[in-house]
Coordinates of C-alpha atoms in Angstrom, one line a residue:
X185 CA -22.4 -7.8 21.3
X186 CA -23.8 -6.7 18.0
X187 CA -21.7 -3.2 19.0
X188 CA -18.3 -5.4 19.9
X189 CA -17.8 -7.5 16.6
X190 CA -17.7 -4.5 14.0
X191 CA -14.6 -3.0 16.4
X192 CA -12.9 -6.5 16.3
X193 CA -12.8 -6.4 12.9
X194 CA -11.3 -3.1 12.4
X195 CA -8.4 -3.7 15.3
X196 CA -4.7 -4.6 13.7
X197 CA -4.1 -7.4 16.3
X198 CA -5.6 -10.2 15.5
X199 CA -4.8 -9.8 10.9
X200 CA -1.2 -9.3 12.4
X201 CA -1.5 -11.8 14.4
X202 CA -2.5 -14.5 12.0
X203 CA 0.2 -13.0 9.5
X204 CA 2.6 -13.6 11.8
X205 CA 1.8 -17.4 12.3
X206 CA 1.7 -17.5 8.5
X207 CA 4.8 -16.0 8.2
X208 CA 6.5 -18.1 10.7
X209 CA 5.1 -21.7 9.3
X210 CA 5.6 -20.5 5.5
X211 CA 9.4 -19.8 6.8
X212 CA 10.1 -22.7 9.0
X213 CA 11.3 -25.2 6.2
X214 CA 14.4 -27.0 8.0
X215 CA 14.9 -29.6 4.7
X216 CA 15.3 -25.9 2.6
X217 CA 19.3 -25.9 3.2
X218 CA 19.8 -29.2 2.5
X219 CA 18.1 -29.6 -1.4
X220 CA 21.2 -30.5 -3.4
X221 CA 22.0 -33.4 -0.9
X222 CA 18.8 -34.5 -1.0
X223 CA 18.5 -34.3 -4.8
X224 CA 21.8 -36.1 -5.2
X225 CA 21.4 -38.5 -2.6
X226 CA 19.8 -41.8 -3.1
X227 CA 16.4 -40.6 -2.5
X228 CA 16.2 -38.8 -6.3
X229 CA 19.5 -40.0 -7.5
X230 CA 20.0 -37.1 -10.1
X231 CA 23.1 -36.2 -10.8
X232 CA 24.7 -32.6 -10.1
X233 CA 24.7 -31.7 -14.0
X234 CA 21.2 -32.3 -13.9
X235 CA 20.1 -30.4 -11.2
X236 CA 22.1 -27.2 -12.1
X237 CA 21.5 -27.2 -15.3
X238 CA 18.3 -28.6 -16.4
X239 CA 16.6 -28.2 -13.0
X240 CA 17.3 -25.4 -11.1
X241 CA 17.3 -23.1 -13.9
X242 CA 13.4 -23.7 -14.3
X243 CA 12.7 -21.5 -10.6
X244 CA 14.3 -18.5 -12.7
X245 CA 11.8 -19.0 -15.8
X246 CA 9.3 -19.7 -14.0
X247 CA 9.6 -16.6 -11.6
X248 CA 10.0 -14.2 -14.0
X249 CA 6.7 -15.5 -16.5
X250 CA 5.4 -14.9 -13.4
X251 CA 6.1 -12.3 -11.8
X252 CA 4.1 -9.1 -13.5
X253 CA 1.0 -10.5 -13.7
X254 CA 1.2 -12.3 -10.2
X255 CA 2.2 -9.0 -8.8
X256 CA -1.1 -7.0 -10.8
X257 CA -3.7 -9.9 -9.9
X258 CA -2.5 -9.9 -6.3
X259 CA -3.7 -6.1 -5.7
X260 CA -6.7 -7.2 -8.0
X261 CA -8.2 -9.9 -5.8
X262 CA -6.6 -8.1 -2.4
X263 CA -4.2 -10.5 -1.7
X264 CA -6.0 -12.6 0.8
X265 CA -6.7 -15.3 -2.6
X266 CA -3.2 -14.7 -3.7
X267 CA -1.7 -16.2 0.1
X268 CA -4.4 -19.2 -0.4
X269 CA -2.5 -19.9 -3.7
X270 CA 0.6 -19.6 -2.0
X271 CA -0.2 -22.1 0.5
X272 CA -1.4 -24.6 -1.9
X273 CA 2.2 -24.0 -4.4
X274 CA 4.1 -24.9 -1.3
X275 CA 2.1 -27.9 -0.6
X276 CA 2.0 -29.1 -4.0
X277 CA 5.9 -28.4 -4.4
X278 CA 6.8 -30.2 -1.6
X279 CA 4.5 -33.3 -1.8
X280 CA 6.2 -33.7 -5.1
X281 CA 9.6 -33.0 -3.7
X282 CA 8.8 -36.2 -1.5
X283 CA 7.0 -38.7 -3.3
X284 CA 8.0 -37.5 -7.5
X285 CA 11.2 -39.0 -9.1
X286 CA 13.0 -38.2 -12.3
X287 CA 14.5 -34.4 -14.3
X288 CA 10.9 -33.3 -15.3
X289 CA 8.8 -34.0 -12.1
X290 CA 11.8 -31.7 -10.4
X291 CA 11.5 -29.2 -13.2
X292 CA 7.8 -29.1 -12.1
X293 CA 8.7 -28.8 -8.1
X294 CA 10.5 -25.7 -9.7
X295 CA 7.7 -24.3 -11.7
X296 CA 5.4 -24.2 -8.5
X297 CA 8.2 -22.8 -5.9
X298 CA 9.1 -20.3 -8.6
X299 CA 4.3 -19.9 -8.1
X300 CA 6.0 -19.8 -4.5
X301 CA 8.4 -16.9 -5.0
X302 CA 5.9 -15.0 -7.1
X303 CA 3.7 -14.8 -4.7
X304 CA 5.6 -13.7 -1.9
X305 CA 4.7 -9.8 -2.4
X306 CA 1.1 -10.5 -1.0
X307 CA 2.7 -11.3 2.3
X308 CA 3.7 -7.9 2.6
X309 CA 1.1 -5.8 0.7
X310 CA -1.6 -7.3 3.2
X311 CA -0.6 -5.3 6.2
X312 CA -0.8 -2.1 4.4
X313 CA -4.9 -3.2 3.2
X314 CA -5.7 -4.1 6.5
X315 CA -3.5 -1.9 8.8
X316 CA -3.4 1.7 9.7
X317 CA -0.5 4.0 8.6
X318 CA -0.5 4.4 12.5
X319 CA 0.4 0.9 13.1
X320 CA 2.5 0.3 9.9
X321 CA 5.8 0.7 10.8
X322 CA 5.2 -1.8 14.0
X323 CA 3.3 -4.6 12.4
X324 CA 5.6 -4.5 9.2
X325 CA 8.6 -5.1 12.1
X326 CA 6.8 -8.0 13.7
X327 CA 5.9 -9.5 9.8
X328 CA 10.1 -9.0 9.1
X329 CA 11.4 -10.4 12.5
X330 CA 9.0 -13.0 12.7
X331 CA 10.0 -14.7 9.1
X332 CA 13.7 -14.0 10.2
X333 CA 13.5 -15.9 13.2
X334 CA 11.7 -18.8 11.6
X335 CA 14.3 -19.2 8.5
X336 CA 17.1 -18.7 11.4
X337 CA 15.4 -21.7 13.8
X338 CA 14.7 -23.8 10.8
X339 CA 18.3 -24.0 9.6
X340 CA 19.3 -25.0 13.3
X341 CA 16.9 -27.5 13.9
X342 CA 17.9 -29.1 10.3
X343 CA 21.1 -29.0 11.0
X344 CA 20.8 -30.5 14.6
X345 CA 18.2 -32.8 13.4
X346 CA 20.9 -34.2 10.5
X347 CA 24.1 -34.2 12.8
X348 CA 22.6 -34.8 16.0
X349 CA 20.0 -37.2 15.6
X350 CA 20.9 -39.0 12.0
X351 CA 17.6 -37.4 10.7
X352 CA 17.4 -38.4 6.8
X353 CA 16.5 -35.2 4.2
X354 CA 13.4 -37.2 3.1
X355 CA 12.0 -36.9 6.6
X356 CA 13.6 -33.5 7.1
X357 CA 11.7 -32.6 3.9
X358 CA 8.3 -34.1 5.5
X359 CA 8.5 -31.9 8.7
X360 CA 8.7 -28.9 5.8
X361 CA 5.6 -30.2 4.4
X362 CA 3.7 -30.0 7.6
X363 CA 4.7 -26.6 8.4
X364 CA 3.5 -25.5 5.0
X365 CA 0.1 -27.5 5.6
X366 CA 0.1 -25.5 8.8
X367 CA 0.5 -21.8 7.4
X368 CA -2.1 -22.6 4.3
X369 CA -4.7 -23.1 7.3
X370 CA -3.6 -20.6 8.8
X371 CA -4.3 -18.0 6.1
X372 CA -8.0 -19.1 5.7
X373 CA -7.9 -16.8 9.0
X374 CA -7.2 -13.7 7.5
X375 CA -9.6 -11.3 7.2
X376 CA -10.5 -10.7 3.3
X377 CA -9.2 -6.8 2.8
X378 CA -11.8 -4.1 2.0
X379 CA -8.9 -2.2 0.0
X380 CA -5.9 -2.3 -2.0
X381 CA -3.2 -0.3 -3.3
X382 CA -3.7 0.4 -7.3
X383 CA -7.2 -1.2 -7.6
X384 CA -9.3 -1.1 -4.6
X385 CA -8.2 2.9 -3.3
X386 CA -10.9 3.8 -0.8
X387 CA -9.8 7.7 -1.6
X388 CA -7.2 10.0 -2.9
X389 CA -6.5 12.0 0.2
X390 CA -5.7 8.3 1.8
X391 CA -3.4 6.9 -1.3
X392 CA -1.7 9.5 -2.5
X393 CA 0.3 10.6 0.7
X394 CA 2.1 13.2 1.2
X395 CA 6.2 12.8 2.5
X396 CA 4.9 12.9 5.8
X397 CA 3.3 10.0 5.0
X398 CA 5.8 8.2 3.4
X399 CA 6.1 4.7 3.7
X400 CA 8.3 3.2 6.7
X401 CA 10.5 0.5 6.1
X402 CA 13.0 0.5 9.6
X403 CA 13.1 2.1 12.4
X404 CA 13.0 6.0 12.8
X405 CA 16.6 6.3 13.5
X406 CA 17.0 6.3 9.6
X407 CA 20.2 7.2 8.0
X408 CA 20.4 10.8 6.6
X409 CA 18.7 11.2 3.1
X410 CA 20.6 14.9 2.9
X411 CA 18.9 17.4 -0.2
X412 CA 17.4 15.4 -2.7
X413 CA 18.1 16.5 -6.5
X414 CA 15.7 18.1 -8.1
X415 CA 14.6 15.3 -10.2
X416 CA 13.1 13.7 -6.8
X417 CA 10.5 16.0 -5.9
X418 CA 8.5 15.1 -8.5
X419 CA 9.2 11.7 -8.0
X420 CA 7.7 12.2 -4.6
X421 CA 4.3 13.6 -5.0
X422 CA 1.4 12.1 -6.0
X423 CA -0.7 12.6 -9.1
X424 CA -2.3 16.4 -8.8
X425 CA -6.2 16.8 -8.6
X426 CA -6.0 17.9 -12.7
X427 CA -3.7 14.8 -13.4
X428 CA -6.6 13.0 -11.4
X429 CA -9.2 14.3 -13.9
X430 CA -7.3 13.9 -16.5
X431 CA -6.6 9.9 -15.4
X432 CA -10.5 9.6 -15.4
X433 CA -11.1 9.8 -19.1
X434 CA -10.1 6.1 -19.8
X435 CA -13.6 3.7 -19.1
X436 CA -12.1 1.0 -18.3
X437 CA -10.7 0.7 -14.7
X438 CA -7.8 -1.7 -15.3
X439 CA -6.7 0.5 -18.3
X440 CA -6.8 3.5 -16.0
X441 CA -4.4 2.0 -13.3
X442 CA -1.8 0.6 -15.7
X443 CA -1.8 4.4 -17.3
X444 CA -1.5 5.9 -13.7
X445 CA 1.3 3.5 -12.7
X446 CA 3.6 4.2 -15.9
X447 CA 3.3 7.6 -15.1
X448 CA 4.2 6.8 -11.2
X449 CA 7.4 5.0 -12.8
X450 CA 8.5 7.4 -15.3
X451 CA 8.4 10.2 -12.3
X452 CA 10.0 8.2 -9.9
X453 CA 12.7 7.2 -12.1
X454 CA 13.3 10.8 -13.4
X455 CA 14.8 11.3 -10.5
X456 CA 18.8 10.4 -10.5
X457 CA 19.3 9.8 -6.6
X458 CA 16.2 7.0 -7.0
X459 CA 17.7 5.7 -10.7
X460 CA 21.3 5.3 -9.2
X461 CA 20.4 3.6 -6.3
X462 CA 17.7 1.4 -8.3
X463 CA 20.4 0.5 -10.9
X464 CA 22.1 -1.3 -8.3
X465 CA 19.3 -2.6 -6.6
X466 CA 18.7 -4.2 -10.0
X467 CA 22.4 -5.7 -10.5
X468 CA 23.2 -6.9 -7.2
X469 CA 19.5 -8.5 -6.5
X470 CA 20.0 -10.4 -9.5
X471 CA 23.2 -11.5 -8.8
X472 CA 22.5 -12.2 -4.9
X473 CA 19.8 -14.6 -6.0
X474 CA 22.4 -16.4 -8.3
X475 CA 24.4 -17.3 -5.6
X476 CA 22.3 -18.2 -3.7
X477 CA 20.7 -20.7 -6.2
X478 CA 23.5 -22.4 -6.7
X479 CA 25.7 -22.0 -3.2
X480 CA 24.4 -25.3 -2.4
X481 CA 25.8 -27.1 -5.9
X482 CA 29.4 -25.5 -5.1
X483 CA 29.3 -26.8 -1.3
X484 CA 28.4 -30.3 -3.1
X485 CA 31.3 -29.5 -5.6
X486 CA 33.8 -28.7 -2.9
X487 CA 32.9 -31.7 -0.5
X488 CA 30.8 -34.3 -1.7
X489 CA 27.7 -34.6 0.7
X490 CA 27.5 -38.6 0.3
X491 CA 31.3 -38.4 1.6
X492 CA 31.8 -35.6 3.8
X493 CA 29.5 -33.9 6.6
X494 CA 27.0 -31.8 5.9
X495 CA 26.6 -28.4 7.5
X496 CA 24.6 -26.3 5.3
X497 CA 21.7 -25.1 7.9
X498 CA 24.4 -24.3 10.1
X499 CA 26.0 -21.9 7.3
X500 CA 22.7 -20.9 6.6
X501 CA 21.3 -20.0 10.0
X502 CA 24.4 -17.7 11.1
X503 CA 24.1 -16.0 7.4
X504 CA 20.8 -15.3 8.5
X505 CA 21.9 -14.1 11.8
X506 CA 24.4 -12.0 10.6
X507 CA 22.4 -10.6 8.0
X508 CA 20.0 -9.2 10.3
X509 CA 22.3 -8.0 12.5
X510 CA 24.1 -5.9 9.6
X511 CA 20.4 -4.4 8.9
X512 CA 20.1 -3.4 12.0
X513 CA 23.0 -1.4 12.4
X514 CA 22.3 0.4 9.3
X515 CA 19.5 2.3 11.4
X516 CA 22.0 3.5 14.4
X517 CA 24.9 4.5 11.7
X518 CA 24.7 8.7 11.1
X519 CA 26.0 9.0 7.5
X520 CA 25.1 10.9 4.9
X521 CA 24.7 8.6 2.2
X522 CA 23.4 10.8 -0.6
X523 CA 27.6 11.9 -0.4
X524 CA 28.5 7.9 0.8
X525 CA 26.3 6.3 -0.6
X526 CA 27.5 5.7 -3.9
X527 CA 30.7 5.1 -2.4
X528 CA 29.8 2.8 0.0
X529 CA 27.6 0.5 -2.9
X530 CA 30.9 0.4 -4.5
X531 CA 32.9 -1.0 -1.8
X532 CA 31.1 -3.4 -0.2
X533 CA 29.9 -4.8 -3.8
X534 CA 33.9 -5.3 -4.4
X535 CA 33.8 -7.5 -1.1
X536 CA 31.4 -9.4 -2.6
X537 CA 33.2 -9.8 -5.6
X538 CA 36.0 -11.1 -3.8
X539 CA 34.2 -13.5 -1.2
X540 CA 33.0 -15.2 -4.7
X541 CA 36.5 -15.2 -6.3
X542 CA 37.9 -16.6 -2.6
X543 CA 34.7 -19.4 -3.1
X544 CA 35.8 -19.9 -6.3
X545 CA 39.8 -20.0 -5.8
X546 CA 39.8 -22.5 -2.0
X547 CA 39.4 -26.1 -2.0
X548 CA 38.7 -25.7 1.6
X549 CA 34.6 -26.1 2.2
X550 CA 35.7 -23.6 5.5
X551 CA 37.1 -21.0 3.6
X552 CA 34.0 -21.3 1.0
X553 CA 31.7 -21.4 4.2
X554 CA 32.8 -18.2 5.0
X555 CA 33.1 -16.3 1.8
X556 CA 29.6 -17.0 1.8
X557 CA 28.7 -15.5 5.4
X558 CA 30.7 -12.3 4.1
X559 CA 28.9 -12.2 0.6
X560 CA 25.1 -12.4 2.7
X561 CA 26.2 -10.3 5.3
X562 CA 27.4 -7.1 2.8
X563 CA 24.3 -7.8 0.5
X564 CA 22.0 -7.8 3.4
X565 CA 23.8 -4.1 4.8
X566 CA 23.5 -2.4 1.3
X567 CA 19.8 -3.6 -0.1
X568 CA 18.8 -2.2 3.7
X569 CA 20.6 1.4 2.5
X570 CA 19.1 1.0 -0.8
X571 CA 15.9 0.5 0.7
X572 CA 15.8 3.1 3.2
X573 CA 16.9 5.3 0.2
X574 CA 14.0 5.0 -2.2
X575 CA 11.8 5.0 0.3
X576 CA 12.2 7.8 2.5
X577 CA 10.3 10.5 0.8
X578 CA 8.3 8.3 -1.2
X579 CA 4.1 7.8 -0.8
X580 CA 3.6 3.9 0.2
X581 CA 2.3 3.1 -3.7
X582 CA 5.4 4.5 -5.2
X583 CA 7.5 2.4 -3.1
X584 CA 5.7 -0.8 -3.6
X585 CA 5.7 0.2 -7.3
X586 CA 9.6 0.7 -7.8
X587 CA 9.9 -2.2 -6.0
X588 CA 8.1 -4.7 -8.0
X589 CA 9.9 -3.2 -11.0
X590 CA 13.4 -3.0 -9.4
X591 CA 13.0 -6.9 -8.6
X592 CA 11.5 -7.4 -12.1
X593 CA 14.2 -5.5 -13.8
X594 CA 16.6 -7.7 -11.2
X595 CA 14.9 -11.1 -13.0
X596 CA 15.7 -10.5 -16.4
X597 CA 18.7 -9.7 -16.0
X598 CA 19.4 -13.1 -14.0
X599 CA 17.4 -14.4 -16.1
X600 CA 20.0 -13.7 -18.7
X601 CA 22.6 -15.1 -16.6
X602 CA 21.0 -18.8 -16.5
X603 CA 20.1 -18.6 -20.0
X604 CA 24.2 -18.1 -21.3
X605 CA 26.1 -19.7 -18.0
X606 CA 23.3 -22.2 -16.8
X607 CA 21.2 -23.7 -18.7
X608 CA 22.5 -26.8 -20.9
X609 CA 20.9 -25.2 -23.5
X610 CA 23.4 -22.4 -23.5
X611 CA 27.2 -22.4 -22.3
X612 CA 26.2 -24.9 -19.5
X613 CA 29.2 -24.2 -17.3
X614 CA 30.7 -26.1 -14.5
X615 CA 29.7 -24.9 -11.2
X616 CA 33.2 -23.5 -10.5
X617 CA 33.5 -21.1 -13.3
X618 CA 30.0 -20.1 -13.0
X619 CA 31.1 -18.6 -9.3
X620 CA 34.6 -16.9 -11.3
X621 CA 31.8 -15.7 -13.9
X622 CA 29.6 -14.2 -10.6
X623 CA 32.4 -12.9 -8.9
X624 CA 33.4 -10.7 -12.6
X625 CA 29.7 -10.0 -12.5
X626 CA 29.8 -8.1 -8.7
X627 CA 33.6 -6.2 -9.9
X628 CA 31.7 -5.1 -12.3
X629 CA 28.8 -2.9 -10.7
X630 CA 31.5 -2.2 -8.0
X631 CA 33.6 -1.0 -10.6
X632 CA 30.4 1.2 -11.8
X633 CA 29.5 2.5 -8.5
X634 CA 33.1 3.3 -7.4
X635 CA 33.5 5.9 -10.7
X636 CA 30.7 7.6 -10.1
X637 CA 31.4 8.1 -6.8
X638 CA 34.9 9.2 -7.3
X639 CA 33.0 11.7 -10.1
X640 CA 30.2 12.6 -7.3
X641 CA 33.2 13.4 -5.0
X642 CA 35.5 15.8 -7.9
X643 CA 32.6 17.4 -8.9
X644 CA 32.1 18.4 -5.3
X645 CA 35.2 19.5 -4.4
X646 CA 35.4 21.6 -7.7
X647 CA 32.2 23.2 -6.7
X648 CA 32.9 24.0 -3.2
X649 CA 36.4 25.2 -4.3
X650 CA 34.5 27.7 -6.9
X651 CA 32.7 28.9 -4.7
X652 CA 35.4 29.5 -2.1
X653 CA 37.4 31.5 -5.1
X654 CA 33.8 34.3 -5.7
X655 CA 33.7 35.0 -2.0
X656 CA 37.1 35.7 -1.6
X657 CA 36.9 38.1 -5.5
X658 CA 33.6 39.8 -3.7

């Protein structure tokens, strides 16, 4: 018996297991689609100025004063704490959400799901402290699918529950509340991690891997990463033995790791494939989570929930759906994308561009319904490449590392954008040309990407054509 329990605690079903349930309750919020309605609606009677411009706006703050230090103290404490704190933000936000009245008690539901949001990276980074790189491509699969099915089922059962069976958003928003209760229990479960990523490193051998060790992120059928540039191989290897004795010198541990991890950046982001691809990441990640702020304001703006029908977790759940599906396919396509990709970022960031302009332009809630499934849909195809990219030859750390920043980077800049279009404290737009202003905002990095691509693709040609010309001269 004494022999059995030690080998329980070392096995990757039962963490993943629990991770899983967490992930699923944490993700099955069926009132989530249906905020602005309930805000509006006679429950908080606020009106739709106040909510997207003196509410909403605080999530963005909030998020991004939190963001660095939530994502340091998380690998600090080994994220089991971290999840705890998650659990209670979400049950704080939402017994305020139900029982709080008035703009500032909101602005606080904000502050603590932006607590929410912050928080989110220990959900990931705990599979890699308590799971073998053997079993980290599986259980990091399950972790994905399993929040994907949850978000999907909870906008169908809102939705059904609303249309179907006259459900009202308070109680909608109680059922949320309960599933939250039901993943903060269920992270008192987890085992507490022996090891993290920056902090806790068992060895060096174990956290500085190798590209055969490089950190998986889809399944193996990847698309083709083609030759890197030469700024990329030192982006992908680890610190050497002398830069490890040379990282000792500083006494203080914390000092150390911050030292270590603005090297990590500055080498990863040498590289021009990994800037490129991280520049959008940056642009179109802040932009996504604009949108998506905010889509539920415009559906309010373009028919009137306390008039019309409501079919936001319907919207929301085949987004989702299609989403997926999109990110899927990405791992059976065969392209080259170190030649495409730029191309392709260009593209599909102009159909976003224009499924925001045809949101903006049409009357028709239908027509604004479906710009949105297009926008999701391309967004959910291109971070996929995007991610794939930076992450194939890169060592697990390095990954995690870029993309803490590459979201950081992401929240200033949208930051930005709710500070001058938002916020009544700046331009305070309507809803409607806030969307023209978001659709400019997408032309614009598609506009960016599509240069450089036609650039990538003359200079190519000019090469290859050079090259033609000596062999035939020798």
């Amino acid at each position: 018996m004494g022999c059995w329990k030690p080998e329980k605690s070392h096995t990757w079903t039962f963490p993943t297991l629990i991770l899983c349930l967490y992930g699923f309750f944490y993700m099955m919020k069926p009132s989530e689609p249906f905020l602005t309605p309930y805000l509006t609606g006679p429950d908080k009677n606020l009106t739709i100025d106040e909510v997207t411009n003196q509410i909403f706006p605080v999530w963005t703050y909030s998020y991004l004063a939190l963001l660095f230090p939530v994502f340091l103290i998380t690998d600090y404490l080994r994220y089991k704490p971290v999840l705890l704190l998650q659990g209670i933000s979400l049950i704080v936000t939402w017994l305020l959400l139900l029982f709080a009245h008035g703009v500032v008690a909101m602005q606080v539901v904000e502050f603590f799901y932006g607590m929410v949001t912050a928080t989110e990276v220990a959900y990931y980074a705990y599979i890699y402290s308590v799971v073998s790189t053997d079993h980290y491509q599986r259980v990091t699969s399950y972790c994905r699918s399993i929040t994907l099915v949850a978000a999907t089922l909870a906008a169908v059962l809102g939705q059904l529950l609303v249309s179907l069976a006259d459900v009202s958003y308070f109680h909608l928003n109680a059922i949320t509340l309960a599933s939250v209760s039901l993943a903060f229990v269920c992270s008192f479960f987890l085992p507490m991690p022996q090891k993290s990523m920056f902090f806790h490193r068992k060895d060096v051998s174990e956290t500085l891997p190798g590209p055969d060790k490089a950190v998986a992120t889809g399944d193996s059928d990847r698309p083709s990463s083609g030759q890197e540039d030469k700024g990329s191989v030192s982006a992908d290897r680890g610190p050497t033995p002398e830069q490890q004795a040379d990282n000792a010198k500083p006494q203080n541990h914390v000092l150390r790791v911050l030292v270590q991890l603005s090297k990590d950046l500055r080498d990863c982001y040498s590289s021009r494939k990994l800037l490129y691809w991280s520049l959008w990441w940056a642009l179109a990640t802040a932009g996504f989570n604009q949108v998506l702020n905010y889509i539920q304001v415009l559906w309010d703006f373009r028919a009137p929930s306390h008039s019309s029908a409501v079919y936001n977790g319907a919207v929301e759940a085949i987004a989702t759906f299609l989403g997926s599906a999109t990110s899927m396919a990405v791992g059976y396509v065969k392209v080259n994308w170190d030649l495409s990709g730029e191309l392709a970022l260009g593209i599909f960031s102009a159909m976003d561009a224009g499924s925001l302009f045809l949101m903006r332009f049409t009357d028709n809630i239908w027509a604004c319904y479906a710009g949105y499934l297009v926008f999701k849909a391309c967004y959910m195809l291109l971070i996929t490449i995007a991610t794939f990219q930076i992450a194939v030859n890169l060592s697990m750390e390095r990954y995690a590392l870029m993309f803490g920043f590459n979201n950081f980077v992401a929240l200033v800049i949208q930051t930005i954008l709710t500070v001058v279009v938002v916020d009544s404290k700046g331009l305070g737009l309507d809803i409607s040309t806030q969307f023209l202003i978001y659709g400019s905002y997408f032309a614009f990095t598609a506009g960016i990407f599509l240069i450089r691509s036609i650039y990538t693709i003359i200079s190519i040609k000019c090469r290859n054509t050079s090259a033609a010309g000596e062999s035939i001269d020798q």
